[in-house]
Amino acid sequence: MTNYNEYQFTVSPTKPWTEIVIALISSLPFESFVENETGFTAYIPSDQDNEEDVKALLEDLENVEIHYTRQEIEQQNWNAEWEKNFQPIIVNNQCIIRADFHEPYQDIPYEIVITPKMSFGTGHHATTHLMVEYILENDFAKKDLLDMGCGTSILAILAMKKGANYAECIDIDEWAVENSIENAKKNNVHLDAKMGDVSLLGNKSFDVVLANINKNILMKDIPWYTKVLNKNGDLFLSGLLDVDFDDMVTKCNENGLKFVSKKQRNEWIALHFIKS
């Protein structure tokens, strides 16, 4: 199982520099960013972490003061922290994401119960929240979908609860795949969860592709998403900052994808495209 290093960044002034620094270091194999009042926390697989790369990206920045601490996270400690701090999330009064140690909620159409572990995508971060909104607003009945960078697979779980026919969930992290399988069982849905990347896709085809990752991976993998997406199929992207908007639209247009809409929450965005 993957161990992670945690970087705690203090950024002054926080705006607009927190978003700028996140966008800058997202070129490295960081898998998650969580903003806070003084900056942000970032998580990277320990075996892919080179602190010198982080220093090199930050050393030429001017007009901003950046400090950070770095530590390895023990998975059992991470799980204990989740259980201590994880709070339910309600999206638009239509979907609740909670742990099994929380009491059930009444009068919410869709409930997702997860075991919070070291896999990302619990709904707390703006990007996951925006993707949940898109799923709530769109029709998934009888559709085959792909969830790339699935994390906890709450996106695929919600889509299955909305009537999707099949969900393939792919993540590079073994822990995320194990957690996805466990979460699917808790929610009485079936997911085909696999460890890997777009090289697993082959000649498969899907009606919907969900990808909440980061700009660099999305830009690289857009041609794959286009290849496996059926005509008039939907592509939903997130893990993006507002400053990434133009680049993503240009890349998608070049690959035969038509821009439909944009959602924004703070500095983070999610985008909807259709394969023309």
C-alpha positions as protocol buffer text, in pm:
chain_id: "A"
residue {
  index: 1
  type: MET
  ca { x: 0 y: 0 z: 0 }
}
residue {
  index: 2
  type: THR
  ca { x: 116 y: 350 z: -79 }
}
residue {
  index: 3
  type: ASN
  ca { x: 257 y: 572 z: 193 }
}
residue {
  index: 4
  type: TYR
  ca { x: 223 y: 947 z: 154 }
}
residue {
  index: 5
  type: ASN
  ca { x: 424 y: 1254 z: 242 }
}
residue {
  index: 6
  type: GLU
  ca { x: 233 y: 1555 z: 368 }
}
residue {
  index: 7
  type: TYR
  ca { x: 350 y: 1908 z: 289 }
}
residue {
  index: 8
  type: GLN
  ca { x: 203 y: 2191 z: 495 }
}
residue {
  index: 9
  type: PHE
  ca { x: 251 y: 2516 z: 303 }
}
residue {
  index: 10
  type: THR
  ca { x: 216 y: 2859 z: 462 }
}
residue {
  index: 11
  type: VAL
  ca { x: 171 y: 3125 z: 194 }
}
residue {
  index: 12
  type: SER
  ca { x: 174 y: 3503 z: 248 }
}
residue {
  index: 13
  type: PRO
  ca { x: -17 y: 3675 z: 106 }
}
residue {
  index: 14
  type: THR
  ca { x: -260 y: 3386 z: 68 }
}
residue {
  index: 15
  type: LYS
  ca { x: -447 y: 3542 z: -226 }
}
residue {
  index: 16
  type: PRO
  ca { x: -383 y: 3502 z: -507 }
}
residue {
  index: 17
  type: TRP
  ca { x: -64 y: 3314 z: -423 }
}
residue {
  index: 18
  type: THR
  ca { x: -214 y: 2997 z: -274 }
}
residue {
  index: 19
  type: GLU
  ca { x: -382 y: 2912 z: -605 }
}
residue {
  index: 20
  type: ILE
  ca { x: -68 y: 3006 z: -800 }
}
residue {
  index: 21
  type: VAL
  ca { x: 156 y: 2782 z: -589 }
}
residue {
  index: 22
  type: ILE
  ca { x: -91 y: 2491 z: -613 }
}
residue {
  index: 23
  type: ALA
  ca { x: -100 y: 2528 z: -991 }
}
residue {
  index: 24
  type: LEU
  ca { x: 280 y: 2540 z: -1000 }
}
residue {
  index: 25
  type: ILE
  ca { x: 351 y: 2228 z: -793 }
}
residue {
  index: 26
  type: SER
  ca { x: 69 y: 2031 z: -955 }
}
residue {
  index: 27
  type: SER
  ca { x: 326 y: 1952 z: -1225 }
}
residue {
  index: 28
  type: LEU
  ca { x: 476 y: 1715 z: -965 }
}
residue {
  index: 29
  type: PRO
  ca { x: 303 y: 1387 z: -864 }
}
residue {
  index: 30
  type: PHE
  ca { x: 95 y: 1546 z: -586 }
}
residue {
  index: 31
  type: GLU
  ca { x: -245 y: 1377 z: -565 }
}
residue {
  index: 32
  type: SER
  ca { x: -443 y: 1611 z: -342 }
}
residue {
  index: 33
  type: PHE
  ca { x: -449 y: 1973 z: -228 }
}
residue {
  index: 34
  type: VAL
  ca { x: -654 y: 2104 z: 64 }
}
residue {
  index: 35
  type: GLU
  ca { x: -668 y: 2480 z: 116 }
}
residue {
  index: 36
  type: ASN
  ca { x: -682 y: 2641 z: 459 }
}
residue {
  index: 37
  type: GLU
  ca { x: -665 y: 2990 z: 610 }
}
residue {
  index: 38
  type: THR
  ca { x: -286 y: 3018 z: 591 }
}
residue {
  index: 39
  type: GLY
  ca { x: -213 y: 2826 z: 270 }
}
residue {
  index: 40
  type: PHE
  ca { x: -269 y: 2461 z: 188 }
}
residue {
  index: 41
  type: THR
  ca { x: -177 y: 2100 z: 254 }
}
residue {
  index: 42
  type: ALA
  ca { x: -54 y: 1876 z: -28 }
}
residue {
  index: 43
  type: TYR
  ca { x: -12 y: 1497 z: -41 }
}
residue {
  index: 44
  type: ILE
  ca { x: 230 y: 1304 z: -259 }
}
residue {
  index: 45
  type: PRO
  ca { x: 319 y: 931 z: -270 }
}
residue {
  index: 46
  type: SER
  ca { x: 638 y: 889 z: -68 }
}
residue {
  index: 47
  type: ASP
  ca { x: 812 y: 691 z: -341 }
}
residue {
  index: 48
  type: GLN
  ca { x: 750 y: 972 z: -591 }
}
residue {
  index: 49
  type: ASP
  ca { x: 851 y: 1260 z: -367 }
}
residue {
  index: 50
  type: ASN
  ca { x: 1168 y: 1456 z: -437 }
}
residue {
  index: 51
  type: GLU
  ca { x: 1187 y: 1759 z: -209 }
}
residue {
  index: 52
  type: GLU
  ca { x: 1450 y: 1918 z: -433 }
}
residue {
  index: 53
  type: ASP
  ca { x: 1193 y: 1937 z: -714 }
}
residue {
  index: 54
  type: VAL
  ca { x: 958 y: 2128 z: -484 }
}
residue {
  index: 55
  type: LYS
  ca { x: 1234 y: 2369 z: -384 }
}
residue {
  index: 56
  type: ALA
  ca { x: 1333 y: 2426 z: -746 }
}
residue {
  index: 57
  type: LEU
  ca { x: 978 y: 2526 z: -844 }
}
residue {
  index: 58
  type: LEU
  ca { x: 946 y: 2772 z: -556 }
}
residue {
  index: 59
  type: GLU
  ca { x: 1288 y: 2935 z: -552 }
}
residue {
  index: 60
  type: ASP
  ca { x: 1228 y: 3193 z: -826 }
}
residue {
  index: 61
  type: LEU
  ca { x: 893 y: 3322 z: -700 }
}
residue {
  index: 62
  type: GLU
  ca { x: 890 y: 3690 z: -604 }
}
residue {
  index: 63
  type: ASN
  ca { x: 654 y: 3902 z: -394 }
}
residue {
  index: 64
  type: VAL
  ca { x: 543 y: 3603 z: -187 }
}
residue {
  index: 65
  type: GLU
  ca { x: 670 y: 3433 z: 128 }
}
residue {
  index: 66
  type: ILE
  ca { x: 640 y: 3054 z: 136 }
}
residue {
  index: 67
  type: HIS
  ca { x: 730 y: 2817 z: 419 }
}
residue {
  index: 68
  type: TYR
  ca { x: 654 y: 2447 z: 443 }
}
residue {
  index: 69
  type: THR
  ca { x: 694 y: 2144 z: 663 }
}
residue {
  index: 70
  type: ARG
  ca { x: 717 y: 1790 z: 532 }
}
residue {
  index: 71
  type: GLN
  ca { x: 640 y: 1459 z: 702 }
}
residue {
  index: 72
  type: GLU
  ca { x: 555 y: 1102 z: 611 }
}
residue {
  index: 73
  type: ILE
  ca { x: 201 y: 996 z: 701 }
}
residue {
  index: 74
  type: GLU
  ca { x: 152 y: 653 z: 852 }
}
residue {
  index: 75
  type: GLN
  ca { x: -162 y: 502 z: 701 }
}
residue {
  index: 76
  type: GLN
  ca { x: -304 y: 388 z: 1032 }
}
residue {
  index: 77
  type: ASN
  ca { x: -256 y: 738 z: 1174 }
}
residue {
  index: 78
  type: TRP
  ca { x: -425 y: 885 z: 868 }
}
residue {
  index: 79
  type: ASN
  ca { x: -725 y: 660 z: 917 }
}
residue {
  index: 80
  type: ALA
  ca { x: -753 y: 757 z: 1282 }
}
residue {
  index: 81
  type: GLU
  ca { x: -744 y: 1125 z: 1187 }
}
residue {
  index: 82
  type: TRP
  ca { x: -1020 y: 1070 z: 930 }
}
residue {
  index: 83
  type: GLU
  ca { x: -1242 y: 900 z: 1183 }
}
residue {
  index: 84
  type: LYS
  ca { x: -1179 y: 1182 z: 1429 }
}
residue {
  index: 85
  type: ASN
  ca { x: -1233 y: 1472 z: 1188 }
}
residue {
  index: 86
  type: PHE
  ca { x: -1447 y: 1348 z: 900 }
}
residue {
  index: 87
  type: GLN
  ca { x: -1780 y: 1530 z: 887 }
}
residue {
  index: 88
  type: PRO
  ca { x: -2079 y: 1454 z: 661 }
}
residue {
  index: 89
  type: ILE
  ca { x: -2117 y: 1662 z: 346 }
}
residue {
  index: 90
  type: ILE
  ca { x: -2452 y: 1759 z: 196 }
}
residue {
  index: 91
  type: VAL
  ca { x: -2457 y: 1875 z: -167 }
}
residue {
  index: 92
  type: ASN
  ca { x: -2754 y: 2088 z: -275 }
}
residue {
  index: 93
  type: ASN
  ca { x: -2981 y: 1906 z: -26 }
}
residue {
  index: 94
  type: GLN
  ca { x: -2986 y: 1615 z: -270 }
}
residue {
  index: 95
  type: CYS
  ca { x: -2685 y: 1405 z: -176 }
}
residue {
  index: 96
  type: ILE
  ca { x: -2519 y: 1329 z: 156 }
}
residue {
  index: 97
  type: ILE
  ca { x: -2174 y: 1173 z: 185 }
}
residue {
  index: 98
  type: ARG
  ca { x: -2112 y: 1031 z: 531 }
}
residue {
  index: 99
  type: ALA
  ca { x: -1909 y: 768 z: 712 }
}
residue {
  index: 100
  type: ASP
  ca { x: -2071 y: 459 z: 857 }
}
residue {
  index: 101
  type: PHE
  ca { x: -2014 y: 592 z: 1208 }
}
residue {
  index: 102
  type: HIS
  ca { x: -2250 y: 886 z: 1136 }
}
residue {
  index: 103
  type: GLU
  ca { x: -2625 y: 865 z: 1188 }
}
residue {
  index: 104
  type: PRO
  ca { x: -2836 y: 839 z: 869 }
}
residue {
  index: 105
  type: TYR
  ca { x: -3002 y: 1157 z: 741 }
}
residue {
  index: 106
  type: GLN
  ca { x: -3368 y: 1184 z: 649 }
}
residue {
  index: 107
  type: ASP
  ca { x: -3523 y: 1341 z: 338 }
}
residue {
  index: 108
  type: ILE
  ca { x: -3203 y: 1338 z: 129 }
}
residue {
  index: 109
  type: PRO
  ca { x: -3259 y: 1156 z: -204 }
}
residue {
  index: 110
  type: TYR
  ca { x: -2909 y: 1011 z: -239 }
}
residue {
  index: 111
  type: GLU
  ca { x: -2696 y: 880 z: 46 }
}
residue {
  index: 112
  type: ILE
  ca { x: -2338 y: 761 z: 2 }
}
residue {
  index: 113
  type: VAL
  ca { x: -2170 y: 584 z: 293 }
}
residue {
  index: 114
  type: ILE
  ca { x: -1792 y: 558 z: 275 }
}
residue {
  index: 115
  type: THR
  ca { x: -1509 y: 431 z: 488 }
}
residue {
  index: 116
  type: PRO
  ca { x: -1276 y: 731 z: 508 }
}
residue {
  index: 117
  type: LYS
  ca { x: -924 y: 608 z: 443 }
}
residue {
  index: 118
  type: MET
  ca { x: -622 y: 732 z: 257 }
}
residue {
  index: 119
  type: SER
  ca { x: -798 y: 777 z: -71 }
}
residue {
  index: 120
  type: PHE
  ca { x: -900 y: 1118 z: -192 }
}
residue {
  index: 121
  type: GLY
  ca { x: -1240 y: 1240 z: -304 }
}
residue {
  index: 122
  type: THR
  ca { x: -1460 y: 1252 z: 4 }
}
residue {
  index: 123
  type: GLY
  ca { x: -1662 y: 1552 z: -111 }
}
residue {
  index: 124
  type: HIS
  ca { x: -1491 y: 1798 z: 119 }
}
residue {
  index: 125
  type: HIS
  ca { x: -1276 y: 1942 z: -156 }
}
residue {
  index: 126
  type: ALA
  ca { x: -1436 y: 2185 z: -401 }
}
residue {
  index: 127
  type: THR
  ca { x: -1349 y: 1976 z: -706 }
}
residue {
  index: 128
  type: THR
  ca { x: -1532 y: 1667 z: -581 }
}
residue {
  index: 129
  type: HIS
  ca { x: -1824 y: 1882 z: -466 }
}
residue {
  index: 130
  type: LEU
  ca { x: -1855 y: 2032 z: -816 }
}
residue {
  index: 131
  type: MET
  ca { x: -1846 y: 1690 z: -981 }
}
residue {
  index: 132
  type: VAL
  ca { x: -2120 y: 1566 z: -748 }
}
residue {
  index: 133
  type: GLU
  ca { x: -2329 y: 1867 z: -855 }
}
residue {
  index: 134
  type: TYR
  ca { x: -2283 y: 1775 z: -1220 }
}
residue {
  index: 135
  type: ILE
  ca { x: -2386 y: 1414 z: -1158 }
}
residue {
  index: 136
  type: LEU
  ca { x: -2696 y: 1527 z: -968 }
}
residue {
  index: 137
  type: GLU
  ca { x: -2798 y: 1750 z: -1260 }
}
residue {
  index: 138
  type: ASN
  ca { x: -2747 y: 1499 z: -1541 }
}
residue {
  index: 139
  type: ASP
  ca { x: -2911 y: 1178 z: -1657 }
}
residue {
  index: 140
  type: PHE
  ca { x: -2711 y: 860 z: -1599 }
}
residue {
  index: 141
  type: ALA
  ca { x: -2988 y: 603 z: -1656 }
}
residue {
  index: 142
  type: LYS
  ca { x: -2859 y: 291 z: -1835 }
}
residue {
  index: 143
  type: LYS
  ca { x: -2527 y: 457 z: -1921 }
}
residue {
  index: 144
  type: ASP
  ca { x: -2178 y: 304 z: -1907 }
}
residue {
  index: 145
  type: LEU
  ca { x: -1929 y: 532 z: -1735 }
}
residue {
  index: 146
  type: LEU
  ca { x: -1559 y: 563 z: -1666 }
}
residue {
  index: 147
  type: ASP
  ca { x: -1432 y: 723 z: -1343 }
}
residue {
  index: 148
  type: MET
  ca { x: -1063 y: 811 z: -1389 }
}
residue {
  index: 149
  type: GLY
  ca { x: -859 y: 890 z: -1078 }
}
residue {
  index: 150
  type: CYS
  ca { x: -1153 y: 750 z: -885 }
}
residue {
  index: 151
  type: GLY
  ca { x: -1020 y: 790 z: -528 }
}
residue {
  index: 152
  type: THR
  ca { x: -1308 y: 679 z: -305 }
}
residue {
  index: 153
  type: SER
  ca { x: -1531 y: 628 z: -615 }
}
residue {
  index: 154
  type: ILE
  ca { x: -1813 y: 836 z: -469 }
}
residue {
  index: 155
  type: LEU
  ca { x: -1872 y: 984 z: -815 }
}
residue {
  index: 156
  type: ALA
  ca { x: -1925 y: 642 z: -972 }
}
residue {
  index: 157
  type: ILE
  ca { x: -2133 y: 528 z: -674 }
}
residue {
  index: 158
  type: LEU
  ca { x: -2364 y: 826 z: -711 }
}
residue {
  index: 159
  type: ALA
  ca { x: -2394 y: 768 z: -1085 }
}
residue {
  index: 160
  type: MET
  ca { x: -2486 y: 402 z: -1021 }
}
residue {
  index: 161
  type: LYS
  ca { x: -2748 y: 512 z: -769 }
}
residue {
  index: 162
  type: LYS
  ca { x: -2887 y: 737 z: -1044 }
}
residue {
  index: 163
  type: GLY
  ca { x: -2935 y: 435 z: -1269 }
}
residue {
  index: 164
  type: ALA
  ca { x: -2606 y: 392 z: -1455 }
}
residue {
  index: 165
  type: ASN
  ca { x: -2558 y: 51 z: -1613 }
}
residue {
  index: 166
  type: TYR
  ca { x: -2184 y: 1 z: -1558 }
}
residue {
  index: 167
  type: ALA
  ca { x: -1897 y: 187 z: -1391 }
}
residue {
  index: 168
  type: GLU
  ca { x: -1528 y: 126 z: -1446 }
}
residue {
  index: 169
  type: CYS
  ca { x: -1313 y: 298 z: -1183 }
}
residue {
  index: 170
  type: ILE
  ca { x: -938 y: 341 z: -1233 }
}
residue {
  index: 171
  type: ASP
  ca { x: -677 y: 484 z: -998 }
}
residue {
  index: 172
  type: ILE
  ca { x: -298 y: 460 z: -980 }
}
residue {
  index: 173
  type: ASP
  ca { x: -314 y: 394 z: -605 }
}
residue {
  index: 174
  type: GLU
  ca { x: -382 y: 46 z: -469 }
}
residue {
  index: 175
  type: TRP
  ca { x: -532 y: 192 z: -152 }
}
residue {
  index: 176
  type: ALA
  ca { x: -789 y: 387 z: -355 }
}
residue {
  index: 177
  type: VAL
  ca { x: -890 y: 75 z: -548 }
}
residue {
  index: 178
  type: GLU
  ca { x: -936 y: -127 z: -229 }
}
residue {
  index: 179
  type: ASN
  ca { x: -1136 y: 156 z: -74 }
}
residue {
  index: 180
  type: SER
  ca { x: -1352 y: 186 z: -386 }
}
residue {
  index: 181
  type: ILE
  ca { x: -1444 y: -183 z: -371 }
}
residue {
  index: 182
  type: GLU
  ca { x: -1527 y: -153 z: -1 }
}
residue {
  index: 183
  type: ASN
  ca { x: -1737 y: 160 z: -56 }
}
residue {
  index: 184
  type: ALA
  ca { x: -1926 y: -2 z: -343 }
}
residue {
  index: 185
  type: LYS
  ca { x: -2028 y: -290 z: -118 }
}
residue {
  index: 186
  type: LYS
  ca { x: -2142 y: -49 z: 153 }
}
residue {
  index: 187
  type: ASN
  ca { x: -2369 y: 123 z: -100 }
}
residue {
  index: 188
  type: ASN
  ca { x: -2502 y: -193 z: -266 }
}
residue {
  index: 189
  type: VAL
  ca { x: -2367 y: -109 z: -610 }
}
residue {
  index: 190
  type: HIS
  ca { x: -2116 y: -289 z: -832 }
}
residue {
  index: 191
  type: LEU
  ca { x: -1804 y: -114 z: -957 }
}
residue {
  index: 192
  type: ASP
  ca { x: -1528 y: -256 z: -1175 }
}
residue {
  index: 193
  type: ALA
  ca { x: -1234 y: -102 z: -986 }
}
residue {
  index: 194
  type: LYS
  ca { x: -880 y: -138 z: -1121 }
}
residue {
  index: 195
  type: MET
  ca { x: -532 y: -8 z: -1044 }
}
residue {
  index: 196
  type: GLY
  ca { x: -362 y: 162 z: -1337 }
}
residue {
  index: 197
  type: ASP
  ca { x: -397 y: 449 z: -1582 }
}
residue {
  index: 198
  type: VAL
  ca { x: -540 y: 517 z: -1928 }
}
residue {
  index: 199
  type: SER
  ca { x: -331 y: 234 z: -2073 }
}
residue {
  index: 200
  type: LEU
  ca { x: -598 y: -1 z: -1935 }
}
residue {
  index: 201
  type: LEU
  ca { x: -867 y: 144 z: -2159 }
}
residue {
  index: 202
  type: GLY
  ca { x: -782 y: -23 z: -2487 }
}
residue {
  index: 203
  type: ASN
  ca { x: -1078 y: -14 z: -2726 }
}
residue {
  index: 204
  type: LYS
  ca { x: -1349 y: 18 z: -2462 }
}
residue {
  index: 205
  type: SER
  ca { x: -1632 y: 267 z: -2503 }
}
residue {
  index: 206
  type: PHE
  ca { x: -1831 y: 472 z: -2253 }
}
residue {
  index: 207
  type: ASP
  ca { x: -2128 y: 706 z: -2254 }
}
residue {
  index: 208
  type: VAL
  ca { x: -1977 y: 921 z: -1976 }
}
residue {
  index: 209
  type: VAL
  ca { x: -1622 y: 991 z: -1860 }
}
residue {
  index: 210
  type: LEU
  ca { x: -1558 y: 1146 z: -1519 }
}
residue {
  index: 211
  type: ALA
  ca { x: -1204 y: 1267 z: -1445 }
}
residue {
  index: 212
  type: ASN
  ca { x: -1120 y: 1462 z: -1129 }
}
residue {
  index: 213
  type: ILE
  ca { x: -739 y: 1462 z: -1132 }
}
residue {
  index: 214
  type: ASN
  ca { x: -518 y: 1763 z: -1213 }
}
residue {
  index: 215
  type: LYS
  ca { x: -447 y: 1980 z: -1515 }
}
residue {
  index: 216
  type: ASN
  ca { x: -127 y: 1812 z: -1631 }
}
residue {
  index: 217
  type: ILE
  ca { x: -269 y: 1459 z: -1631 }
}
residue {
  index: 218
  type: LEU
  ca { x: -596 y: 1576 z: -1787 }
}
residue {
  index: 219
  type: MET
  ca { x: -417 y: 1759 z: -2068 }
}
residue {
  index: 220
  type: LYS
  ca { x: -211 y: 1448 z: -2141 }
}
residue {
  index: 221
  type: ASP
  ca { x: -508 y: 1209 z: -2127 }
}
residue {
  index: 222
  type: ILE
  ca { x: -775 y: 1409 z: -2316 }
}
residue {
  index: 223
  type: PRO
  ca { x: -705 y: 1215 z: -2641 }
}
residue {
  index: 224
  type: TRP
  ca { x: -770 y: 889 z: -2453 }
}
residue {
  index: 225
  type: TYR
  ca { x: -1096 y: 1018 z: -2309 }
}
residue {
  index: 226
  type: THR
  ca { x: -1205 y: 1126 z: -2656 }
}
residue {
  index: 227
  type: LYS
  ca { x: -1116 y: 787 z: -2802 }
}
residue {
  index: 228
  type: VAL
  ca { x: -1326 y: 585 z: -2556 }
}
residue {
  index: 229
  type: LEU
  ca { x: -1618 y: 829 z: -2540 }
}
residue {
  index: 230
  type: ASN
  ca { x: -1918 y: 745 z: -2755 }
}
residue {
  index: 231
  type: LYS
  ca { x: -2057 y: 1005 z: -2996 }
}
residue {
  index: 232
  type: ASN
  ca { x: -2262 y: 1263 z: -2804 }
}
residue {
  index: 233
  type: GLY
  ca { x: -2110 y: 1126 z: -2483 }
}
residue {
  index: 234
  type: ASP
  ca { x: -2039 y: 1348 z: -2183 }
}
residue {
  index: 235
  type: LEU
  ca { x: -1699 y: 1435 z: -2039 }
}
residue {
  index: 236
  type: PHE
  ca { x: -1684 y: 1594 z: -1693 }
}
residue {
  index: 237
  type: LEU
  ca { x: -1347 y: 1729 z: -1576 }
}
residue {
  index: 238
  type: SER
  ca { x: -1227 y: 1875 z: -1249 }
}
residue {
  index: 239
  type: GLY
  ca { x: -916 y: 1910 z: -1036 }
}
residue {
  index: 240
  type: LEU
  ca { x: -872 y: 2242 z: -1216 }
}
residue {
  index: 241
  type: LEU
  ca { x: -821 y: 2602 z: -1117 }
}
residue {
  index: 242
  type: ASP
  ca { x: -1000 y: 2887 z: -1291 }
}
residue {
  index: 243
  type: VAL
  ca { x: -669 y: 2990 z: -1452 }
}
residue {
  index: 244
  type: ASP
  ca { x: -669 y: 2651 z: -1631 }
}
residue {
  index: 245
  type: PHE
  ca { x: -995 y: 2718 z: -1813 }
}
residue {
  index: 246
  type: ASP
  ca { x: -867 y: 2846 z: -2148 }
}
residue {
  index: 247
  type: ASP
  ca { x: -602 y: 2575 z: -2185 }
}
residue {
  index: 248
  type: MET
  ca { x: -852 y: 2298 z: -2111 }
}
residue {
  index: 249
  type: VAL
  ca { x: -1114 y: 2431 z: -2353 }
}
residue {
  index: 250
  type: THR
  ca { x: -853 y: 2466 z: -2627 }
}
residue {
  index: 251
  type: LYS
  ca { x: -723 y: 2113 z: -2570 }
}
residue {
  index: 252
  type: CYS
  ca { x: -1072 y: 1964 z: -2566 }
}
residue {
  index: 253
  type: ASN
  ca { x: -1179 y: 2153 z: -2879 }
}
residue {
  index: 254
  type: GLU
  ca { x: -871 y: 2022 z: -3060 }
}
residue {
  index: 255
  type: ASN
  ca { x: -991 y: 1671 z: -2978 }
}
residue {
  index: 256
  type: GLY
  ca { x: -1346 y: 1711 z: -3104 }
}
residue {
  index: 257
  type: LEU
  ca { x: -1505 y: 1796 z: -2770 }
}
residue {
  index: 258
  type: LYS
  ca { x: -1760 y: 2076 z: -2748 }
}
residue {
  index: 259
  type: PHE
  ca { x: -1768 y: 2296 z: -2437 }
}
residue {
  index: 260
  type: VAL
  ca { x: -2104 y: 2289 z: -2258 }
}
residue {
  index: 261
  type: SER
  ca { x: -2067 y: 2452 z: -1918 }
}
residue {
  index: 262
  type: LYS
  ca { x: -1844 y: 2549 z: -1628 }
}
residue {
  index: 263
  type: LYS
  ca { x: -1900 y: 2530 z: -1253 }
}
residue {
  index: 264
  type: GLN
  ca { x: -1691 y: 2720 z: -1001 }
}
residue {
  index: 265
  type: ARG
  ca { x: -1639 y: 2696 z: -626 }
}
residue {
  index: 266
  type: ASN
  ca { x: -1384 y: 2941 z: -489 }
}
residue {
  index: 267
  type: GLU
  ca { x: -1087 y: 2919 z: -729 }
}
residue {
  index: 268
  type: TRP
  ca { x: -1169 y: 2564 z: -840 }
}
residue {
  index: 269
  type: ILE
  ca { x: -1368 y: 2471 z: -1150 }
}
residue {
  index: 270
  type: ALA
  ca { x: -1535 y: 2173 z: -1315 }
}
residue {
  index: 271
  type: LEU
  ca { x: -1612 y: 2156 z: -1687 }
}
residue {
  index: 272
  type: HIS
  ca { x: -1864 y: 1971 z: -1904 }
}
residue {
  index: 273
  type: PHE
  ca { x: -1792 y: 1877 z: -2267 }
}
residue {
  index: 274
  type: ILE
  ca { x: -1979 y: 1668 z: -2525 }
}
residue {
  index: 275
  type: LYS
  ca { x: -1814 y: 1461 z: -2798 }
}
residue {
  index: 276
  type: SER
  ca { x: -1944 y: 1598 z: -3125 }
}
